[in-house]
Amino acid sequence: MSRKPGIRFTLFLLLAPAVLWLGLLIVLPHVEILVLSFSERVAPRVYAFGFGNYLEFFTEPLYWRTFARTAIMSILVTALTLVLAFPIALYIARVAQGRVKAMLLLLCLLPFWVSELVRTLGWMMLLRETGVVSYLLQATGLTEQRIEFLYNDGAVILGLVYGGLLFMIVPLANALESLEPAVVEAGFDLGGSRWTVLRRIVVPHAMPGIVAGSIIVFMLTVGNFATPVLLGGKNGLWFTEQIYAQFITRFNWPQGAAFGMLLLLLSSAIVWAGLRLTGQSLGTTLKQA
Amino acid sequence: MTISGASMTQSTDLDLVNVTKRFGSHAAVDDVSFSVAPGEFFSILGPSGCGKTTLMRMIAGFENPTSGDIRIRGTSMIGVPANKRPVNMVFQSLALFPMMSVGENVAYGLSCRGVSRAEAGERASRMLERVGLKGFGERRVTALSGGQRQRVAIARCLVLEPTLVLLDEPLGALDLKLREHMKIELKQLQATFNTTFAYITHDQSEALVMSDRIAVMNQGRFEQVGSPRELYHHPATPFVASFVGETNRWQGEAAAAPQGGVSVRLPSGTVIHGQGRAADKASLAFVRPEAIALAQDPSALGGLPNRFEGRVSAVLFDGANSSLLIETAGFGEPVRAVLPQAGPLAGIQVGAPIHVGWTADAMKVFAT
């Protein structure tokens, strides 16, 4: 009994960095932003409590259209990433053995040794009008003139899928690895086709991994800034750009804070809906990630 | 064993014809041929690594034979994928689908065949009732006991009414008591459904208890195929003699004996008499522990050609399976003999003098 206070103190010390991290870097700024988002400028340097910043969002079509566009594109990017990552993860988890498996995971990881900005600039070098792809198409005679591949939705989606792939592959491969080979064989043995086995055995087994990967990729995509700005240019229209503009260009911090809160609500709502739709709990999903 | 399908034109359910499977230069299965009759409980018994699992996976369709033919009811299965074969397998790990309920596990195969959801569910619950799991349809498979999981794995196969059910050591993961119980239950299930079972195991007691016929497999080849009694009493090879059942095993030089039997001279010079074909060469002699007669008075063993005097070196008490190890002059290792718990010797102690003896018929002699 006499040792209990000592243990408590040790526990407190061990938890302190995490609590400080959460408190100072996550909870406190969000509370600050929440408070800020409800303040309206009534006169120079005079602020009052009000919902004006949120009303502004709903009355100005550009804002909520950008908002909806960001949500829909992010869901699309997540779905595309899932479809692309599934066969890769299946191969890494079920087919590749030993060194090949480690090599493949390393190959997926390799692009992340370079900063996101540099990776995105790399895509720009490939896709711009005077870039590599355009040059090769013209050189091989497939096109008469140079083609601009940048500054459209396709380029934005390409960049975002590329950035999200690893975060989908790792939880998927983890989930698929734990599937017992005999269970798959039993699926075939009892008369299942490849499609039946995939749909009724492999995918349900991988569901926690699918949801975990999707949540991570969706969050990263919704909150991404550099990729839509650089690859989409002025057609990027990502909601984070609006937040940036309010904070930095317009110097309207309360408006930016309201947008930030809305984005947080949006991503939370979509993640919640995704969990409900797939019947997964956040707990099992987090374990998989 | 009866062949219940005698009225049909095809009198066998499964035929393997000169099946060989090579992995590189190593032959895991080497020129194996056998047939299984409809309704038969056929076991393949062998030590681990003898190729029995490879053999079973070839029948199921997960491996292709390097050469030879596998026929089910006369139709060659070469090139037929696993999901198109009228064969279902009970896996060693059972491989139940953890993402499905018990009922969905059993209905899975039916729905793969295009049976409607309602009918599949109905047939699945009827099958569960037949294996004693009535009302378990909604449960998760993870909530079942070992024996119940076993029954689900078998029900999942039987509901498809396959020509042949393959069982890959499905009792291996169970504890001893449950395993004894499931042996009897499996045998009864097989008899009620009258489905052909091919069972592989390394456990000779499982094979002996359940099978109509057993093939003993060693290093990719069949050593002997026969009824449990044939294998036990008339082993064809030294491997079968030592692998099936408990036995005493001695090495020596064989020579033809005057009465038509074989006598074996042990390295110590002691001569024992048995039956066999070997002559004038290194041989192995086998005697079952239960074939060894024990007596405190040598006159009780008067008529036996093999009679020796020894001393009890260990009492291995195991209820009805109790036995004695008897240090006997002339034998390198102690002689093992069954100790009847109902007889006058039941209370015998280590160190007691005892006489052992056996008939020439009880001793099988093989050339090594």
Coordinates of C-alpha atoms in Angstrom, one line a residue, chain A:
Chain A
M1 CA 0.0 0.0 0.0
S2 CA 2.8 2.4 0.9
R3 CA 4.2 2.0 -2.7
K4 CA 1.0 3.1 -4.4
P5 CA 1.7 6.9 -4.4
G6 CA 5.1 6.1 -5.9
I7 CA 3.6 4.1 -8.7
R8 CA 1.1 6.8 -9.3
F9 CA 3.8 9.4 -9.6
T10 CA 5.8 7.2 -12.0
L11 CA 2.7 6.7 -14.1
F12 CA 2.1 10.5 -14.1
L13 CA 5.6 11.1 -15.3
L14 CA 5.4 8.5 -18.0
L15 CA 2.1 9.9 -19.3
A16 CA 3.1 13.6 -19.0
P17 CA 4.7 13.9 -22.5
A18 CA 1.6 12.4 -24.2
V19 CA -0.8 14.5 -22.1
L20 CA 1.2 17.7 -22.8
W21 CA 1.3 16.9 -26.5
L22 CA -2.4 16.3 -26.6
G23 CA -3.3 19.3 -24.4
L24 CA -0.9 21.9 -25.8
L25 CA -0.8 21.0 -29.4
I26 CA -4.2 19.5 -30.2
V27 CA -6.9 20.4 -27.6
L28 CA -5.8 23.9 -26.8
P29 CA -5.4 25.2 -30.4
H30 CA -8.8 23.6 -31.3
V31 CA -10.5 25.3 -28.4
E32 CA -8.9 28.5 -29.4
I33 CA -10.0 28.1 -33.0
L34 CA -13.5 27.2 -31.9
V35 CA -13.7 30.3 -29.7
L36 CA -12.2 32.4 -32.5
S37 CA -14.7 31.1 -35.1
F38 CA -17.6 32.5 -33.1
S39 CA -16.2 36.1 -32.9
E40 CA -17.4 38.7 -35.4
R41 CA -15.8 41.9 -36.2
V42 CA -18.3 44.7 -35.4
A43 CA -15.8 47.6 -35.7
P44 CA -12.0 47.8 -36.2
R45 CA -10.4 45.9 -33.4
V46 CA -13.8 45.2 -31.8
Y47 CA -15.1 41.7 -31.8
A48 CA -18.4 40.3 -30.5
F49 CA -19.8 36.8 -30.2
G50 CA -21.9 35.6 -33.2
F51 CA -22.5 33.0 -35.9
G52 CA -21.7 35.4 -38.8
N53 CA -18.6 33.4 -39.9
Y54 CA -20.7 30.2 -40.3
L55 CA -23.5 32.1 -42.1
E56 CA -21.0 33.6 -44.5
F57 CA -20.0 30.0 -45.4
F58 CA -23.6 29.1 -46.4
T59 CA -24.4 32.3 -48.2
E60 CA -21.3 32.4 -50.4
P61 CA -21.7 29.6 -53.0
L62 CA -17.9 29.5 -53.7
Y63 CA -17.2 28.4 -50.1
W64 CA -19.7 25.6 -49.8
R65 CA -19.1 24.4 -53.4
T66 CA -15.4 24.1 -52.7
F67 CA -16.3 22.4 -49.5
A68 CA -18.6 19.8 -51.3
R69 CA -16.0 19.4 -54.1
T70 CA -13.3 18.6 -51.5
A71 CA -15.5 16.0 -49.8
I72 CA -16.5 14.3 -53.0
M73 CA -13.0 14.3 -54.6
S74 CA -11.6 13.0 -51.3
I75 CA -14.0 10.1 -51.3
L76 CA -13.2 9.4 -54.9
V77 CA -9.5 9.5 -54.2
T78 CA -9.9 7.1 -51.2
A79 CA -11.9 4.7 -53.3
L80 CA -9.4 4.8 -56.2
T81 CA -6.5 4.3 -53.7
L82 CA -8.3 1.3 -52.2
V83 CA -8.9 -0.3 -55.6
L84 CA -5.3 0.2 -56.6
A85 CA -3.8 -0.8 -53.3
F86 CA -5.9 -4.0 -52.8
P87 CA -4.1 -6.2 -55.4
I88 CA -0.7 -4.8 -54.4
A89 CA -1.4 -5.6 -50.7
L90 CA -2.8 -9.0 -51.7
Y91 CA 0.4 -9.8 -53.5
I92 CA 2.6 -8.6 -50.7
A93 CA 0.7 -10.4 -48.0
R94 CA -0.1 -13.7 -49.8
V95 CA 2.3 -14.3 -52.7
A96 CA 5.6 -12.6 -51.9
Q97 CA 7.9 -14.4 -49.5
G98 CA 10.8 -13.4 -47.3
R99 CA 13.1 -10.9 -49.0
V100 CA 10.8 -10.1 -51.9
K101 CA 8.1 -9.1 -49.4
A102 CA 10.5 -6.8 -47.5
M103 CA 11.7 -5.4 -50.8
L104 CA 8.2 -4.6 -52.0
L105 CA 7.3 -2.8 -48.8
L106 CA 10.5 -0.9 -49.0
L107 CA 9.6 0.1 -52.6
C108 CA 6.3 1.4 -51.4
L109 CA 8.0 3.4 -48.6
L110 CA 10.8 4.8 -50.8
P111 CA 8.9 7.8 -52.2
F112 CA 8.2 8.9 -48.6
W113 CA 11.9 9.5 -47.9
V114 CA 11.4 12.6 -50.1
S115 CA 9.3 15.5 -48.8
E116 CA 5.8 15.8 -50.1
L117 CA 6.6 19.1 -51.7
V118 CA 9.5 17.7 -53.7
R119 CA 7.4 14.7 -54.8
T120 CA 4.7 17.0 -56.0
L121 CA 7.2 19.1 -57.8
G122 CA 8.4 15.9 -59.4
W123 CA 4.9 15.2 -60.8
M124 CA 4.9 18.8 -62.1
M125 CA 8.1 18.1 -64.0
L126 CA 6.5 15.1 -65.6
L127 CA 3.1 16.6 -66.4
R128 CA 3.7 20.2 -67.3
E129 CA 3.4 21.4 -70.9
T130 CA 7.2 21.4 -71.3
G131 CA 7.5 18.3 -69.2
V132 CA 8.7 14.8 -69.8
V133 CA 5.4 13.1 -70.7
S134 CA 4.4 15.9 -73.1
Y135 CA 7.9 15.8 -74.7
L136 CA 7.8 12.0 -75.1
L137 CA 4.4 12.1 -76.7
Q138 CA 5.5 14.7 -79.2
A139 CA 8.9 13.0 -79.9
T140 CA 7.2 9.6 -80.6
G141 CA 4.8 11.4 -83.0
L142 CA 1.7 10.5 -81.0
T143 CA 0.7 14.1 -80.7
E144 CA 1.3 17.2 -82.9
Q145 CA 1.7 19.7 -80.2
R146 CA 2.7 19.9 -76.6
I147 CA 0.0 18.9 -74.1
E148 CA -0.6 20.4 -70.7
F149 CA -1.4 17.7 -68.2
L150 CA -1.3 19.9 -65.1
Y151 CA -4.0 22.1 -63.6
N152 CA -7.0 19.8 -63.9
D153 CA -8.8 17.4 -61.6
G154 CA -7.1 14.4 -63.1
A155 CA -3.7 15.7 -62.0
V156 CA -5.0 16.5 -58.5
I157 CA -6.5 13.0 -58.1
L158 CA -3.3 11.4 -59.5
G159 CA -1.1 13.2 -57.0
L160 CA -3.4 12.5 -54.1
V161 CA -3.8 8.8 -54.9
Y162 CA 0.0 8.6 -55.2
G163 CA 0.5 10.2 -51.8
G164 CA -2.1 7.9 -50.2
L165 CA -1.2 4.6 -51.6
L166 CA 1.3 3.6 -48.9
F167 CA -1.1 4.4 -46.1
M168 CA -3.6 2.1 -47.7
I169 CA -1.2 -0.8 -48.6
V170 CA 0.3 -1.2 -45.1
P171 CA -3.0 -1.7 -43.1
L172 CA -4.4 -3.8 -45.9
A173 CA -1.4 -6.1 -46.1
N174 CA -1.4 -6.4 -42.3
A175 CA -5.1 -7.5 -42.4
L176 CA -4.6 -9.9 -45.3
E177 CA -1.5 -11.5 -43.8
S178 CA -3.5 -12.9 -40.8
L179 CA -5.9 -14.7 -43.2
E180 CA -5.2 -18.5 -42.8
P181 CA -4.3 -20.1 -46.2
A182 CA -6.5 -23.1 -45.3
V183 CA -9.5 -20.8 -45.0
V184 CA -9.0 -19.6 -48.6
E185 CA -8.5 -23.2 -49.7
A186 CA -11.7 -24.2 -47.9
G187 CA -13.5 -21.5 -49.8
F188 CA -12.4 -23.0 -53.1
D189 CA -12.9 -26.6 -51.9
L190 CA -16.6 -26.0 -51.1
G191 CA -17.2 -24.8 -54.6
G192 CA -16.5 -21.1 -54.4
S193 CA -15.2 -19.3 -57.6
R194 CA -12.4 -16.8 -57.3
W195 CA -14.9 -14.0 -57.1
T196 CA -17.0 -15.7 -54.4
V197 CA -13.9 -16.4 -52.3
L198 CA -12.7 -12.8 -52.7
R199 CA -16.2 -11.3 -51.9
R200 CA -17.2 -13.6 -49.1
I201 CA -13.9 -14.5 -47.4
V202 CA -11.0 -12.3 -48.3
V203 CA -12.7 -8.9 -48.3
P204 CA -14.7 -9.5 -45.1
H205 CA -11.5 -10.7 -43.4
A206 CA -9.7 -7.6 -44.6
M207 CA -12.5 -5.2 -43.6
P208 CA -10.8 -3.7 -40.6
G209 CA -7.7 -3.0 -42.7
I210 CA -9.8 -1.6 -45.5
V211 CA -11.6 0.8 -43.1
A212 CA -8.4 1.7 -41.3
G213 CA -6.6 2.5 -44.6
S214 CA -9.6 4.4 -45.9
I215 CA -9.8 6.6 -42.8
I216 CA -6.1 7.4 -43.0
V217 CA -6.1 8.2 -46.7
F218 CA -9.3 10.2 -46.5
M219 CA -8.0 12.3 -43.6
L220 CA -4.7 12.9 -45.4
T221 CA -6.5 13.8 -48.6
V222 CA -9.1 16.2 -47.1
G223 CA -6.4 18.0 -45.2
N224 CA -3.9 18.1 -48.0
F225 CA -2.7 21.5 -49.2
A226 CA 0.4 21.3 -51.4
T227 CA -0.8 18.7 -53.9
P228 CA -4.1 20.4 -54.9
V229 CA -2.5 23.8 -55.0
L230 CA 0.6 22.8 -57.1
L231 CA -1.0 20.2 -59.4
G232 CA -4.4 21.9 -59.6
G233 CA -3.3 25.5 -59.8
K234 CA -6.1 27.9 -59.7
N235 CA -8.5 25.0 -60.7
G236 CA -7.4 23.1 -57.6
L237 CA -10.2 24.6 -55.4
W238 CA -9.4 22.6 -52.3
F239 CA -11.0 23.7 -49.1
T240 CA -7.7 24.0 -47.3
E241 CA -6.9 26.7 -49.8
Q242 CA -9.8 28.7 -48.5
I243 CA -8.6 28.3 -45.0
Y244 CA -5.2 29.4 -46.0
A245 CA -6.6 32.4 -47.9
Q246 CA -8.6 33.6 -44.9
F247 CA -5.8 33.3 -42.4
I248 CA -2.9 34.5 -44.6
T249 CA -4.2 36.5 -47.5
R250 CA -7.3 38.1 -46.1
F251 CA -6.0 38.2 -42.5
N252 CA -9.6 37.2 -41.4
W253 CA -8.7 34.8 -38.7
P254 CA -12.3 34.3 -37.3
Q255 CA -13.5 33.3 -40.8
G256 CA -10.5 30.9 -41.3
A257 CA -11.2 29.4 -37.9
A258 CA -14.9 28.8 -38.8
F259 CA -13.7 27.0 -42.0
G260 CA -11.3 25.0 -40.1
M261 CA -14.0 23.8 -37.7
L262 CA -16.3 23.0 -40.6
L263 CA -13.6 20.9 -42.2
L264 CA -13.1 19.0 -38.9
L265 CA -16.8 18.4 -38.7
L266 CA -16.9 17.2 -42.3
S267 CA -14.1 14.7 -42.0
S268 CA -15.5 13.4 -38.7
A269 CA -19.0 13.0 -40.2
I270 CA -17.7 11.1 -43.2
V271 CA -15.5 8.8 -41.1
W272 CA -18.5 8.1 -38.8
A273 CA -20.7 7.4 -41.8
G274 CA -18.1 5.1 -43.3
L275 CA -17.8 3.1 -40.0
R276 CA -21.6 2.8 -39.8
L277 CA -21.9 1.7 -43.4
T278 CA -19.2 -1.0 -43.0
G279 CA -20.4 -2.1 -39.6
Q280 CA -16.9 -1.6 -38.1
S281 CA -16.0 -0.2 -34.7
L282 CA -13.3 2.4 -34.4
G283 CA -11.6 0.2 -31.8
T284 CA -11.0 -2.8 -34.0
T285 CA -10.1 -0.5 -36.9
L286 CA -7.4 1.4 -34.9
K287 CA -5.9 -2.0 -33.8
Q288 CA -5.5 -2.8 -37.5
A289 CA -3.8 0.5 -38.4

